[in-house]
Every structure is written in structure tokens, then in C-alpha cells.
Amino acid sequence: MDKIHIIGGVPLKGAITISGAKNAALPLMAACLLTDETLTLSNVPYLADIVTMANLLAQHGVTLSFRPHAQGRSLALNASKIHNFTAPYDLVRTMRASVLVLGPLLARFGEAKVSLPGGCAIGTRPIDLHLKALEAMGAEIKLEDGYVHARAPHGLQGATIQFDKVSVGATENILMAAALAKGDTVIRNAAREPEVSDLAHCLVQMGVKIDGIGSDELRVSGVAQLHGAAHVVVADRIEAGSFAAAAAITGGDVELLGARADMMQATVAALTDAGVTVSETPRGLRVSTTGRLRGADLMTQPYPGFATDMQAQMMALLSVADGASMMTETIFENRYMHAPELTRMGANIVLHGASALIRGVPKLRGAEVMATDLRASVSLVIAALAAEGETVIHRVYHLDRGYERLEEKLAGCGARIERIWSRKPLQVEAA
Ligand code: UD1
């Protein structure tokens, strides 16, 4: 398996271009299933998860073509010849977001069979909210042999859905289902993440009326047919936040080109509390640190709160801050797998249930560490960039799921980082 070697201690200096958001591109790709016309997405990041979603859609019968584009890679998707309504275990197991095909397949074809995602590295992550909401819209749902069989032979009906928990994926699935349902659907306690709004804006372009975009109450007026559209995927706020943490921990000065400050307010506030200077520029965000970092207390929350997807990166940063910090994870259980690895690099972290007490140390030291999930992996990269000596990160396939050209982007700012390939790199022009 590939490894990443990093020799720490170089302050990052320069500019990094932020890619399109993985978590926006995945639901947008699934939205192609809602129409027999072509949906063209640009600024699509080239990542393992995008390839997985492409393969999933292809086996349903979608034709896909990746092309170079002025605004990043573009992807044309056409779902006029769908012949298979099953999302198989092998694909759903590798990427939970595969469950996003459920809503659109069911809404357009009255039928879908999707493998249950099963356990995952950051907790149980059920899909009960997705299923209950689809039932409220008239779907018949059966669970058999590890699969969800959903049927709506006479189509879905608009309904009022009150989620008892904020879920990004459930909000997206129901938004897509509601687009082709008869009548109006009201989604209460909807997720407000920018990626949900990006999907909603694309659905509007495809012909649906949606009120309340960006709020926790979405009202969708379903239509009989949707048409094609061209949509630019929003910038990846988590990638931007990750590079911001990398710049900050090394005492660097980096401009994040295309980063959207308006979508990263909680991350900017967290960095600022920790003594990092963050300012908006005409091209994005500039992040720099001159003095020592200082401890800060953080709690993960649904958007606009501090993102669970930034928790590991901030923990790496706070592990070398002056004083103590308290981190509380409220979204996922078991999302501190990076903590023991950071401890192996010299961090002083004590876990207690959903909380982590981080007592800042003057310096981290390089070590051999193991990546366990996407954001945990990048937190080890961030720690390694500031550590004394060499760090070797194993299982970097997790990073390939969510960070496009990570080594190249960091090396462009002076980082001493190298990937040791154990296999050939992914081919860029995959179908
Ligand atoms: C999305 C993101 C992921 C991010 C997460 C939270 C994508 C592809 N992934 O994941 O990067 O970490 O949002 O911001 O966009 N839950 C239930 N029942 C359900 C669905 C969710 O109990 O039916 C719970 C989950 O276990 C979790 C919480 O709700 O505790 C939030 O999960 P959710 O927002 O659904 O996460 P994802 O959409 O899977």
C-alpha cells in the first residue's frame, strides 16, 4: 500500500487552489438519475469517491464522460438508459454516499434496491431518517438480505417531513425524491450545509421550485419531469479548512484560492481563537501565523456550527498550542481514532467519551502512523508538517478519497512530502 513520507518543520508559503467539494459533487452526480437529459457538472474533483460514484451510476446504466474544463474537470452524466435499480453491497460498503441513489431512483422509476451501508469507521451511521421520510412520501420499504427494497409503483407523494436529527444525506435524498413527487414536500429540521444548498440550486436549474434554500425548512414543489442543466460544483470548504490548519501549524502564510469565507465561518472563528490570522482576499482566504498558537475549546455541530469534518485537523493544530483545549464531538461516535496516532507523535490527548482534552506540547515528533479515515488521515499529515523529523503515514488510500493532488498542493508551498507508490496512480481520464 502507498505511504506518505513527510519531513516536518517547513513553514508553508504560497498559494493553493481549492478544488470542488467532494460532498457536493457526490449528491449532484446522483441527481443525474432524475432526468433523461444530460447533467453537466464542472469543477468536479478527481477523487476515489468520485470514481466510486461514477462506477455505481455506470452500473445503473448512466453514461459518463469526464472532460477538461476551464473551471476544473467537467463531468457529463446521462441517465436516459437506466436498466438496473440495484446499488450493490460492494460499492455501498466502500462509500456510504452511494445511498444517495435511493431517492432519485425511487422517485423516477418507482423502484430501488440499495444495500444497507453497514458499520463504518466513524460509528454506526444508520439510514433510518432516509427510510422514514420516503415512507412518509408513500414508499413501501422492506429490509431483506442486507438490502433496502423500496417501491412506489404509483410515484411518490409530497409530504411534510420533520427530521428528528439533522442529517446531510437524508436531507439530500429527500430533496431529490421530492423533486419528482406529486405536490409539495416540506422538509423541517433540514441540514443547512452549503453542499445541500448547492444540490438545491442545481435542482432548481433542472426545473424544480424550492423555497428556503440555506434555511432549515425547505419547501419543494414537485414536477412531473426534470430537464438537464449545467452546474459548477461549490468550492470544498473542508479541503480549504484542512490546508488552513496546515499553514497555521507550520507558522506559514498561504493563500487559499477559491476558498469561500462565507461558508467557513465556524472554521475561521476556531482558527482565530487559536491565534491564527485569517483574512479574506479578492481570490479567497489568506492564513498565517506569526506567534505561538493558543488553546481553544470547540464543539462539533451541524452547519453553521463547527464541522465534524474539521475536528481532527483542529485537534492536530491544538496539540501544539499553548495551554489546554477541550474538543467535544456531538455528530459521530467513535471519531477520535486520530488521537492515539497523534499521541504517538508526542501529543498529550486524553479521551473521555465524546470529549477530548488536549494539553498543548511545544513540539511533535515524527513517527510511523496509520490513517484510519479520511479526516483522521489528513490530521496526521497536518501534524507531520510541523513535527520534528520524519513521519511515515500508512494507508493513504483514505486521503485519496477526499484530497485531490494533496502532495502536489503541499509541496508547491514548500512542504517536504513524498508519496511512495505501491501501485500505479489512478488514471485521470477514467470513464
Ligand atoms: C455527511 C458528509 C460527511 C459529514 C457528515 C456530517 C457527505 C458525502 N458526507 O455524511 O462528510 O461528516 O455529513 O456533517 O456529504 N443519522 C441517523 N440516521 C440517518 C442518517 C444520519 O441517525 O438516517 C445520524 C448519523 O449517524 C450522524 C448524524 O445523523 O450521527 C449526521 O449524519 P449525516 O448528516 O447523515 O451524515 P452523512 O450525510 O452520512
Coordinates of N, CA, C and O and ligand atoms in Angstrom, one line a residue, residues 22-24 26-27 49 96-97 100 122 124-131 165-170 172 191 193 195 237 301-302 307-309 330-333 335 375, ligand 1:
K22 N -16.0 17.5 -2.7 CA -16.5 16.1 -2.8 C -17.9 15.9 -2.3 O -18.7 15.3 -3.0
N23 N -18.2 16.5 -1.2 CA -19.5 16.3 -0.6 C -20.6 17.0 -1.3 O -21.8 16.7 -1.1
A24 N -20.3 17.9 -2.2 CA -21.3 18.5 -3.1 C -21.4 17.7 -4.4 O -22.5 17.4 -4.9
L26 N -20.8 14.5 -5.0 CA -21.5 13.2 -4.9 C -23.0 13.3 -5.0 O -23.6 12.6 -5.9
P27 N -23.7 14.1 -4.2 CA -25.1 14.2 -4.4 C -25.5 14.7 -5.8 O -26.5 14.3 -6.4
D49 N -13.6 8.7 -4.3 CA -15.0 8.6 -4.0 C -15.8 9.0 -5.3 O -16.9 8.5 -5.5
R96 N -20.4 5.2 1.7 CA -21.7 5.4 2.2 C -22.6 6.3 1.4 O -23.8 6.1 1.3
A97 N -22.0 7.3 0.8 CA -22.8 8.2 0.0 C -23.5 7.6 -1.2 O -24.4 8.2 -1.8
L100 N -27.2 7.7 -1.7 CA -27.9 8.9 -2.4 C -28.6 8.6 -3.7 O -29.3 9.4 -4.2
I122 N -16.3 5.5 11.5 CA -16.6 6.6 12.5 C -18.0 6.4 13.1 O -18.7 7.4 13.5
T124 N -21.8 4.0 13.9 CA -22.8 3.1 13.2 C -23.5 3.7 12.0 O -23.7 3.1 11.0
R125 N -23.7 5.0 12.0 CA -24.3 5.7 10.8 C -25.5 5.0 10.2 O -25.4 4.6 9.0
P126 N -26.6 5.0 10.8 CA -27.8 4.4 10.2 C -28.4 5.2 9.1 O -27.9 6.4 8.9
I127 N -29.4 4.7 8.4 CA -30.1 5.5 7.4 C -31.6 5.5 7.7 O -32.4 5.7 6.8
D128 N -32.0 5.3 9.0 CA -33.4 5.3 9.3 C -34.1 6.6 8.9 O -35.3 6.6 8.5
L129 N -33.4 7.7 9.0 CA -34.1 9.0 8.7 C -34.5 9.0 7.2 O -35.6 9.5 6.8
H130 N -33.6 8.5 6.3 CA -33.9 8.5 4.9 C -35.1 7.6 4.7 O -36.0 8.0 3.9
L131 N -35.1 6.5 5.3 CA -36.2 5.5 5.0 C -37.6 6.0 5.6 O -38.6 5.9 4.9
K165 N -33.4 14.6 13.7 CA -32.0 14.8 13.8 C -31.5 15.5 12.5 O -32.1 15.2 11.5
V166 N -30.5 16.3 12.5 CA -30.1 17.0 11.3 C -29.2 16.0 10.5 O -28.2 15.5 11.1
S167 N -29.6 15.7 9.3 CA -28.8 14.7 8.5 C -28.6 15.3 7.1 O -29.5 15.6 6.4
V168 N -27.3 15.4 6.7 CA -27.0 15.9 5.4 C -27.5 15.0 4.3 O -28.3 15.4 3.4
G169 N -27.2 13.7 4.5 CA -27.5 12.7 3.4 C -29.0 12.6 3.3 O -29.6 12.5 2.2
A170 N -29.7 12.5 4.5 CA -31.2 12.3 4.4 C -31.9 13.6 3.8 O -32.8 13.4 3.0
E172 N -30.6 15.5 1.5 CA -30.3 15.4 0.1 C -31.1 14.4 -0.6 O -31.7 14.6 -1.7
A191 N -30.8 19.8 7.0 CA -29.4 20.2 7.1 C -29.2 21.5 6.2 O -29.8 21.6 5.1
E193 N -26.0 22.6 5.4 CA -24.7 22.6 4.8 C -24.7 23.2 3.4 O -25.6 23.0 2.6
E195 N -23.3 22.3 0.9 CA -23.3 21.3 -0.1 C -24.8 20.9 -0.4 O -25.2 20.6 -1.5
R237 N -15.0 23.5 1.3 CA -14.7 24.2 2.5 C -13.9 23.4 3.5 O -13.1 23.9 4.3
Q301 N -20.9 20.7 15.5 CA -22.4 20.9 15.4 C -22.7 20.9 13.9 O -21.9 21.1 13.1
P302 N -24.0 20.7 13.6 CA -24.4 20.8 12.2 C -24.1 22.2 11.7 O -24.0 23.2 12.5
A307 N -17.7 22.2 12.0 CA -17.9 20.9 11.3 C -17.2 19.7 11.9 O -16.0 19.9 12.2
T308 N -17.9 18.6 12.0 CA -17.2 17.4 12.5 C -16.1 17.0 11.5 O -15.1 16.5 11.9
D309 N -16.2 17.4 10.2 CA -15.2 17.1 9.2 C -13.9 17.9 9.4 O -12.9 17.7 8.7
T330 N -20.1 15.9 18.8 CA -21.5 15.6 19.0 C -22.2 14.9 17.8 O -23.4 14.6 17.9
I331 N -21.5 14.8 16.7 CA -22.2 14.3 15.5 C -22.0 12.8 15.4 O -22.9 12.0 15.1
F332 N -20.7 12.4 15.5 CA -20.4 10.9 15.3 C -19.8 10.4 16.6 O -19.0 11.0 17.2
E333 N -20.2 9.1 16.9 CA -19.5 8.4 18.0 C -18.2 7.9 17.4 O -18.0 7.8 16.1
R335 N -15.2 9.0 16.8 CA -14.5 9.8 15.7 C -13.2 10.4 16.3 O -12.8 11.5 15.9
R375 N -10.6 12.2 7.3 CA -10.2 13.4 8.0 C -9.1 13.1 9.1 O -8.3 13.9 9.4
Ligands
UD1_1 C1 -22.3 13.9 5.5 C2 -20.9 14.1 4.9 C3 -19.8 13.7 6.0 C4 -20.0 14.6 7.2 C5 -21.5 14.4 7.7 C6 -21.8 15.3 8.9 C7 -21.2 13.5 2.6 C8 -21.0 12.6 1.5 N1 -20.7 13.2 3.8 O1 -22.4 12.5 5.9 O2 -18.5 14.1 5.4 O3 -19.2 14.1 8.2 O4 -22.4 14.7 6.7 O5 -21.6 16.6 8.5 O6 -21.8 14.6 2.4 N2 -28.1 9.7 11.2 C9 -29.1 8.9 11.7 N3 -30.0 8.4 10.8 C10 -29.9 8.6 9.5 C11 -28.9 9.5 9.0 C12 -28.0 10.0 9.9 O7 -29.1 8.7 12.9 O8 -30.8 8.1 8.8 C13 -27.1 10.3 12.1 C14 -25.6 9.9 11.8 O9 -25.4 8.6 12.4 C15 -24.9 11.0 12.4 C16 -25.8 12.3 12.1 O10 -27.1 11.7 11.9 O11 -24.8 10.9 13.8 C17 -25.3 13.1 11.0 O12 -25.1 12.2 9.9 P1 -25.4 12.7 8.4 O13 -25.5 14.2 8.4 O14 -26.5 11.9 7.8 O15 -24.0 12.3 7.7 P2 -23.8 11.9 6.2 O16 -24.8 12.5 5.3 O17 -23.6 10.4 6.1

